[in-house]
Short mmCIF file of C-alpha atoms in Angstrom, two decimals:
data_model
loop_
_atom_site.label_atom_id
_atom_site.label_comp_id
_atom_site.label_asym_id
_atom_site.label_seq_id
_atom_site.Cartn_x
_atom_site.Cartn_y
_atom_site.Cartn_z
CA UNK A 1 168.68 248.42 145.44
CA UNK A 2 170.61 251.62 146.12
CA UNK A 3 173.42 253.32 147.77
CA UNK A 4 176.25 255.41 146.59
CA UNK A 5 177.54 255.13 142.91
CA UNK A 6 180.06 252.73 142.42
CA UNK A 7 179.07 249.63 144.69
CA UNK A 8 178.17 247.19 141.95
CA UNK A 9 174.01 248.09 142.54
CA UNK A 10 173.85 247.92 138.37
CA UNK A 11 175.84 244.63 138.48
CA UNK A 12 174.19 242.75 140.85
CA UNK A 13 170.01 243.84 138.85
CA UNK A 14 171.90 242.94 135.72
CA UNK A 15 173.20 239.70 137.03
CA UNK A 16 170.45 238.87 139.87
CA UNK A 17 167.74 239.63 136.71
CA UNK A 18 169.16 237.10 134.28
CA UNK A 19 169.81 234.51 136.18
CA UNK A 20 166.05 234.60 137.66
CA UNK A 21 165.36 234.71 134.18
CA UNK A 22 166.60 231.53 133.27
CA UNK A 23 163.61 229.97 135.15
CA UNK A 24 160.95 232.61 135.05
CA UNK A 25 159.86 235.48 133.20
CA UNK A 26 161.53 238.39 134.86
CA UNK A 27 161.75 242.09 134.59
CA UNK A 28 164.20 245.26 135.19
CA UNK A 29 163.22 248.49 135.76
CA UNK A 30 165.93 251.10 135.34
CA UNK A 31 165.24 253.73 137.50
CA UNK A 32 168.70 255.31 137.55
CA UNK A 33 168.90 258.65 135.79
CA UNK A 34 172.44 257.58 134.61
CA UNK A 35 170.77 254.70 132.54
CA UNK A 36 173.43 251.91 133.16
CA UNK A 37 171.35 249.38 132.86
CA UNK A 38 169.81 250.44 129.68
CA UNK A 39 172.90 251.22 127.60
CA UNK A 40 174.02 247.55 129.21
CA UNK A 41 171.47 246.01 126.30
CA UNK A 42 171.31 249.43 124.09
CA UNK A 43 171.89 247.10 121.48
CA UNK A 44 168.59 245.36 121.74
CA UNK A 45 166.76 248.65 122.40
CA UNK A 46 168.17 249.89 119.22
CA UNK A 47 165.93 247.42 117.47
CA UNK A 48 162.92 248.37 118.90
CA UNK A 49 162.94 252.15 118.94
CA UNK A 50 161.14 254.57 121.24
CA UNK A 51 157.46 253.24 120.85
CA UNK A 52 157.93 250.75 123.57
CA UNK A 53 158.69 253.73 126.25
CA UNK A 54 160.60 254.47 129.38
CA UNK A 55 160.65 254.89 133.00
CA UNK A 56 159.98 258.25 132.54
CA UNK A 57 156.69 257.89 130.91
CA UNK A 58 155.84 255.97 133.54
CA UNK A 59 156.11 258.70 135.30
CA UNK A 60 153.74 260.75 133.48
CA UNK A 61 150.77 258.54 133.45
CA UNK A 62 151.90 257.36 129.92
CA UNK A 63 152.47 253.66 128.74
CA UNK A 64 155.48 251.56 128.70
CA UNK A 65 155.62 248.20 127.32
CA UNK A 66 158.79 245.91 128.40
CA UNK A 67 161.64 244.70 125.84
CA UNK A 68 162.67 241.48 125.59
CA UNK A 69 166.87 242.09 126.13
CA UNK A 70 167.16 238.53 126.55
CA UNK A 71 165.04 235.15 126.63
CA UNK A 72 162.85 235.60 129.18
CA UNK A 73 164.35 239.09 130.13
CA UNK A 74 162.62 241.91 129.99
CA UNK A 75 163.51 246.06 130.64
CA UNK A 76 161.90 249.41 130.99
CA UNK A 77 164.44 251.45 129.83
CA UNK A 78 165.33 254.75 132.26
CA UNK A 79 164.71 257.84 129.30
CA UNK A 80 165.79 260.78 130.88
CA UNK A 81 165.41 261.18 134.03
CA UNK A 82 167.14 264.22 135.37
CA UNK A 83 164.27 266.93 135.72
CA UNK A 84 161.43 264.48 137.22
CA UNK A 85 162.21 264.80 140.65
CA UNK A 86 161.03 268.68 140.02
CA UNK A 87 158.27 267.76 137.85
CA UNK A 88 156.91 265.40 140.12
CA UNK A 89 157.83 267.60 143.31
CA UNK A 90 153.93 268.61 143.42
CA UNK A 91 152.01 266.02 142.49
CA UNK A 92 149.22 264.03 144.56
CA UNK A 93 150.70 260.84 146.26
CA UNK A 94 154.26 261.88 144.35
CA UNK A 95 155.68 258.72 146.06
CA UNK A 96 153.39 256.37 144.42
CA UNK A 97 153.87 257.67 140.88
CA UNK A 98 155.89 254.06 139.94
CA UNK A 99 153.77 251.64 142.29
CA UNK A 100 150.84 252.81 140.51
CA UNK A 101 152.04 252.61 136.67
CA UNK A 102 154.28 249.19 137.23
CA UNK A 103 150.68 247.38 138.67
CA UNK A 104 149.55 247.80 135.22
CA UNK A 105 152.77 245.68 133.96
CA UNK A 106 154.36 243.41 137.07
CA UNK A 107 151.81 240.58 136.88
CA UNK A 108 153.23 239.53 133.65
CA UNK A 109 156.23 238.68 135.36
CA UNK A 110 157.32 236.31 138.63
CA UNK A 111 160.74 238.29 139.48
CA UNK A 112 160.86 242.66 138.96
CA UNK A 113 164.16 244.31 139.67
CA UNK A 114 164.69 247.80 140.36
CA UNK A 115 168.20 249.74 140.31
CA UNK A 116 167.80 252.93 141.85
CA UNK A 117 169.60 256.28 141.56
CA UNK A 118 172.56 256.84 144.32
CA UNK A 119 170.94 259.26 145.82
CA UNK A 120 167.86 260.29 148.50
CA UNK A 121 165.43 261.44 145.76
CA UNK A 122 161.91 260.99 144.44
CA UNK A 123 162.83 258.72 142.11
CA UNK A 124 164.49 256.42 144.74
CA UNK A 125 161.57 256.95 147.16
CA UNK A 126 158.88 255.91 144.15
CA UNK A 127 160.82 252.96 143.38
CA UNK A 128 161.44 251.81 147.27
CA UNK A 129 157.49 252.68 147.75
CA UNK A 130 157.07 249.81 144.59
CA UNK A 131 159.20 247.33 146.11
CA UNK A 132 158.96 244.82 148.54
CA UNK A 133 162.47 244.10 149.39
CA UNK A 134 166.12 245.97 148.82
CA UNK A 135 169.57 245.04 148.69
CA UNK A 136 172.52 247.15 149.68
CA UNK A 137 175.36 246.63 147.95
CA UNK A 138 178.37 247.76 149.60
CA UNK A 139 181.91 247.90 148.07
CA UNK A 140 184.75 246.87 150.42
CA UNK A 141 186.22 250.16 151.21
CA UNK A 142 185.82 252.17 153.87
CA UNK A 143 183.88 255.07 152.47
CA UNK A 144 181.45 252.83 150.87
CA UNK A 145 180.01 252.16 154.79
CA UNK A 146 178.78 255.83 156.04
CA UNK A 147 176.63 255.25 152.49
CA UNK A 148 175.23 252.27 153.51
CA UNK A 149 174.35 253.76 157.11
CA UNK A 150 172.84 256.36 155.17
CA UNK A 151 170.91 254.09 152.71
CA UNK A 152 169.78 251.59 156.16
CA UNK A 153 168.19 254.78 157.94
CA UNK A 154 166.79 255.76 154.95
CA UNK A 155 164.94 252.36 154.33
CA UNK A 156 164.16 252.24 158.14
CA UNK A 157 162.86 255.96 157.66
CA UNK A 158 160.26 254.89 154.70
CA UNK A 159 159.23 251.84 156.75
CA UNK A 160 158.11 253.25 160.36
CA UNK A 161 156.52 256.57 158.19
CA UNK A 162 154.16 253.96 156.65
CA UNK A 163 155.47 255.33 153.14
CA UNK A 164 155.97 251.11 152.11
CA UNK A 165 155.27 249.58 155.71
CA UNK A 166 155.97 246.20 154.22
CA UNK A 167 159.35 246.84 152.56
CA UNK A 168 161.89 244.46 154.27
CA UNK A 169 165.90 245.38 154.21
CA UNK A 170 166.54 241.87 152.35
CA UNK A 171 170.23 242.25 153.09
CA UNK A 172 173.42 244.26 152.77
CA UNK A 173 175.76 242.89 149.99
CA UNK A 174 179.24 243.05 149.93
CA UNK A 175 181.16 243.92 146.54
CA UNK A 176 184.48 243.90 145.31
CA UNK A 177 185.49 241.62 148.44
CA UNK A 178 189.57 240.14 148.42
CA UNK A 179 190.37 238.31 150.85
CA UNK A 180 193.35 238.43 150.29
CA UNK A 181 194.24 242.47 151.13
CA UNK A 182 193.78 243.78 155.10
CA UNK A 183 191.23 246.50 154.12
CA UNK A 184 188.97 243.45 153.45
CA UNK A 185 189.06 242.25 156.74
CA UNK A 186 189.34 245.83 158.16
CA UNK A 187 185.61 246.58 156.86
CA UNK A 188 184.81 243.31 157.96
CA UNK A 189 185.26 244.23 161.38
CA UNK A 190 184.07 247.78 160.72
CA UNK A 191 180.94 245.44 160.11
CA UNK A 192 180.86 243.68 163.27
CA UNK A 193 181.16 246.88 165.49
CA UNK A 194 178.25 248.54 163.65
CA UNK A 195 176.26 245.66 164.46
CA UNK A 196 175.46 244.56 160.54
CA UNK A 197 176.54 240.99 160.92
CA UNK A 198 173.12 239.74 160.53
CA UNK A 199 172.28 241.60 157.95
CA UNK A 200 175.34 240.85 155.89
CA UNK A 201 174.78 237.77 152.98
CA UNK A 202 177.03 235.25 153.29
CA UNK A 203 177.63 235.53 149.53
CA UNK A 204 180.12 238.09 148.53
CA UNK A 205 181.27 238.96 145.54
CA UNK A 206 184.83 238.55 145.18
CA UNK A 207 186.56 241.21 143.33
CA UNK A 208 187.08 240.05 139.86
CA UNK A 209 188.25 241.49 136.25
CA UNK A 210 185.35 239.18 134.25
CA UNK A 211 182.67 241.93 135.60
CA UNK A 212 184.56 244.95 133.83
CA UNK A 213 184.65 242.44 131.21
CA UNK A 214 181.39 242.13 130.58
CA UNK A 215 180.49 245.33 131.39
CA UNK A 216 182.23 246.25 128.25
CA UNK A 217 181.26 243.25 126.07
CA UNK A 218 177.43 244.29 127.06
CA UNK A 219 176.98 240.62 128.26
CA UNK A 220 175.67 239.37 131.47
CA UNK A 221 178.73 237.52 133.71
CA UNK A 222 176.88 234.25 132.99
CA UNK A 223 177.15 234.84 129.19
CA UNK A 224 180.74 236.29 129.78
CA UNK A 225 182.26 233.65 131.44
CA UNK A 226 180.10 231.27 133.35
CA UNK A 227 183.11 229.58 134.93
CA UNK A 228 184.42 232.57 136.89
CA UNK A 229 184.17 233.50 140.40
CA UNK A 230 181.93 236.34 139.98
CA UNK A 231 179.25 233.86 137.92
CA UNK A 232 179.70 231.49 141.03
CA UNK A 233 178.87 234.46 143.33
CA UNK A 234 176.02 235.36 141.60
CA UNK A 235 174.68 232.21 141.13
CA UNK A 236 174.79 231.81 144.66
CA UNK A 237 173.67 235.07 145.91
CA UNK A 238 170.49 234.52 143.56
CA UNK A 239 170.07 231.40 145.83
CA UNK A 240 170.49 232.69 149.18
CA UNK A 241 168.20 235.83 148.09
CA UNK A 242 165.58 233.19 147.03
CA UNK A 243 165.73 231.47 150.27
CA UNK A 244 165.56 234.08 152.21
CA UNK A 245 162.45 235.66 150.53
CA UNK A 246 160.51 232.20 150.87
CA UNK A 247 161.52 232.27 154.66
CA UNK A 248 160.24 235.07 154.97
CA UNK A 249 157.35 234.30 153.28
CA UNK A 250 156.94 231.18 155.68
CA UNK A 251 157.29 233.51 158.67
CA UNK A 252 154.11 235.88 157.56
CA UNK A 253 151.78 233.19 156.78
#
């Protein structure tokens, strides 16, 4: 998942992660040199120390093992990540650093989640090269759309280099969304004339003050407040992403 800062990209792994987790075993990978994710369930980390390792040893051809954040919820947690686009900058096959040290660990798991920096980088192109679908999440504002553009060619850029030939744009997801205010239906349209209507989900996530709220309680939305709208619009995005992954699936057999 990835496009500018600010979209909800960290929100939606957090929230798309644990509620896949409630049925299956199911990973995050925090590939974000900010670390969101990873000071989300810092707490749990705490416990555990450094000896289970990071993203960034992953990088470096050194082991990580998962921590268990939550039943049935695991994370690699980011370590610092600032210099390793230079490190890596020369390396053999630099875009397959991540592919290559996450085959060691995915099988253990039926769902792996990804959030990406905000930015074109290596780090973004490993973890796109490891992943079979993205997401875009898009606030509803009007700058959020020229980084979306950017994000789509991007994706479409990886895809007809044969960099990850099989990655599939899953869908662009709209955060943040009120109904209620014009600029709403302003991008909406903005949508429509850029020709993204078929790429849109139908799920939104309505702009709502539970996500802050577990943002700063360190829970997940579902643990938060499991009544609210953004729990309902997560529940249901993780639906319609499921469905359309086993269409998809359906369509290549």
């Amino acid at each position: 998942m990835n496009v500018k800062g600010g979209t909800g990209k960290t929100t939606t792994v957090i929230n798309l992660a644990a509620q896949a987790s409630m049925k299956k075993p199911t990973l995050m990978v925090d590939c974000d040199p900010q670390g969101n994710v990873t000071k989300q369930f810092s707490e749990q980390i705490a416990e555990h120390g450094e000896r289970y390792g990071t993203v960034r040893d992953l990088f470096f051809g050194r082991t990580a093992t998962p921590i268990e954040v939550r039943k049935n919820l695991f994370l690699i947690p980011s370590g610092d990540l600032i210099s390793v686009d230079l490190d890596i900058q020369n390396k053999m096959h630099r875009e397959y650093i991540l592919k290559k040290s996450l085959s060691k660990i995915v099988g253990n798991y039926d769902y792996v989640f990804v959030d990406c920096p905000p930015a074109r980088n290596l780090i973004t192109l490993n973890a796109l090269c490891a992943s079979d679908y993205v997401i875009i999440p898009i606030e509803a504002e009007y700058f959020s759309v020229d980084g979306a553009e950017d994000m789509i060619e991007y994706v479409t850029e990886i895809i007809n280099e044969q960099a990850n030939e099989d990655l599939v744009l899953l869908g662009i997801l709209v955060t943040k969304y009120d109904d209620r205010l014009n600029i709403g239906k302003w991008i909406m349209d903005e949508f429509k004339e850029r020709g993204w209507n078929d790429a849109l989900f139908k799920t939104m996530i309505r702009d709502n003050t539970d996500v802050s709220g577990s943002q700063f309680k360190k829970k997940t939305i579902f643990e938060y407040n499991r009544r609210s709208h953004a729990a309902n619009d997560y529940a249901k995005l993780g639906q319609e992403v499921l469905n359309k992954i086993k269409k998809l699936e359906k369509q290549t057999v």
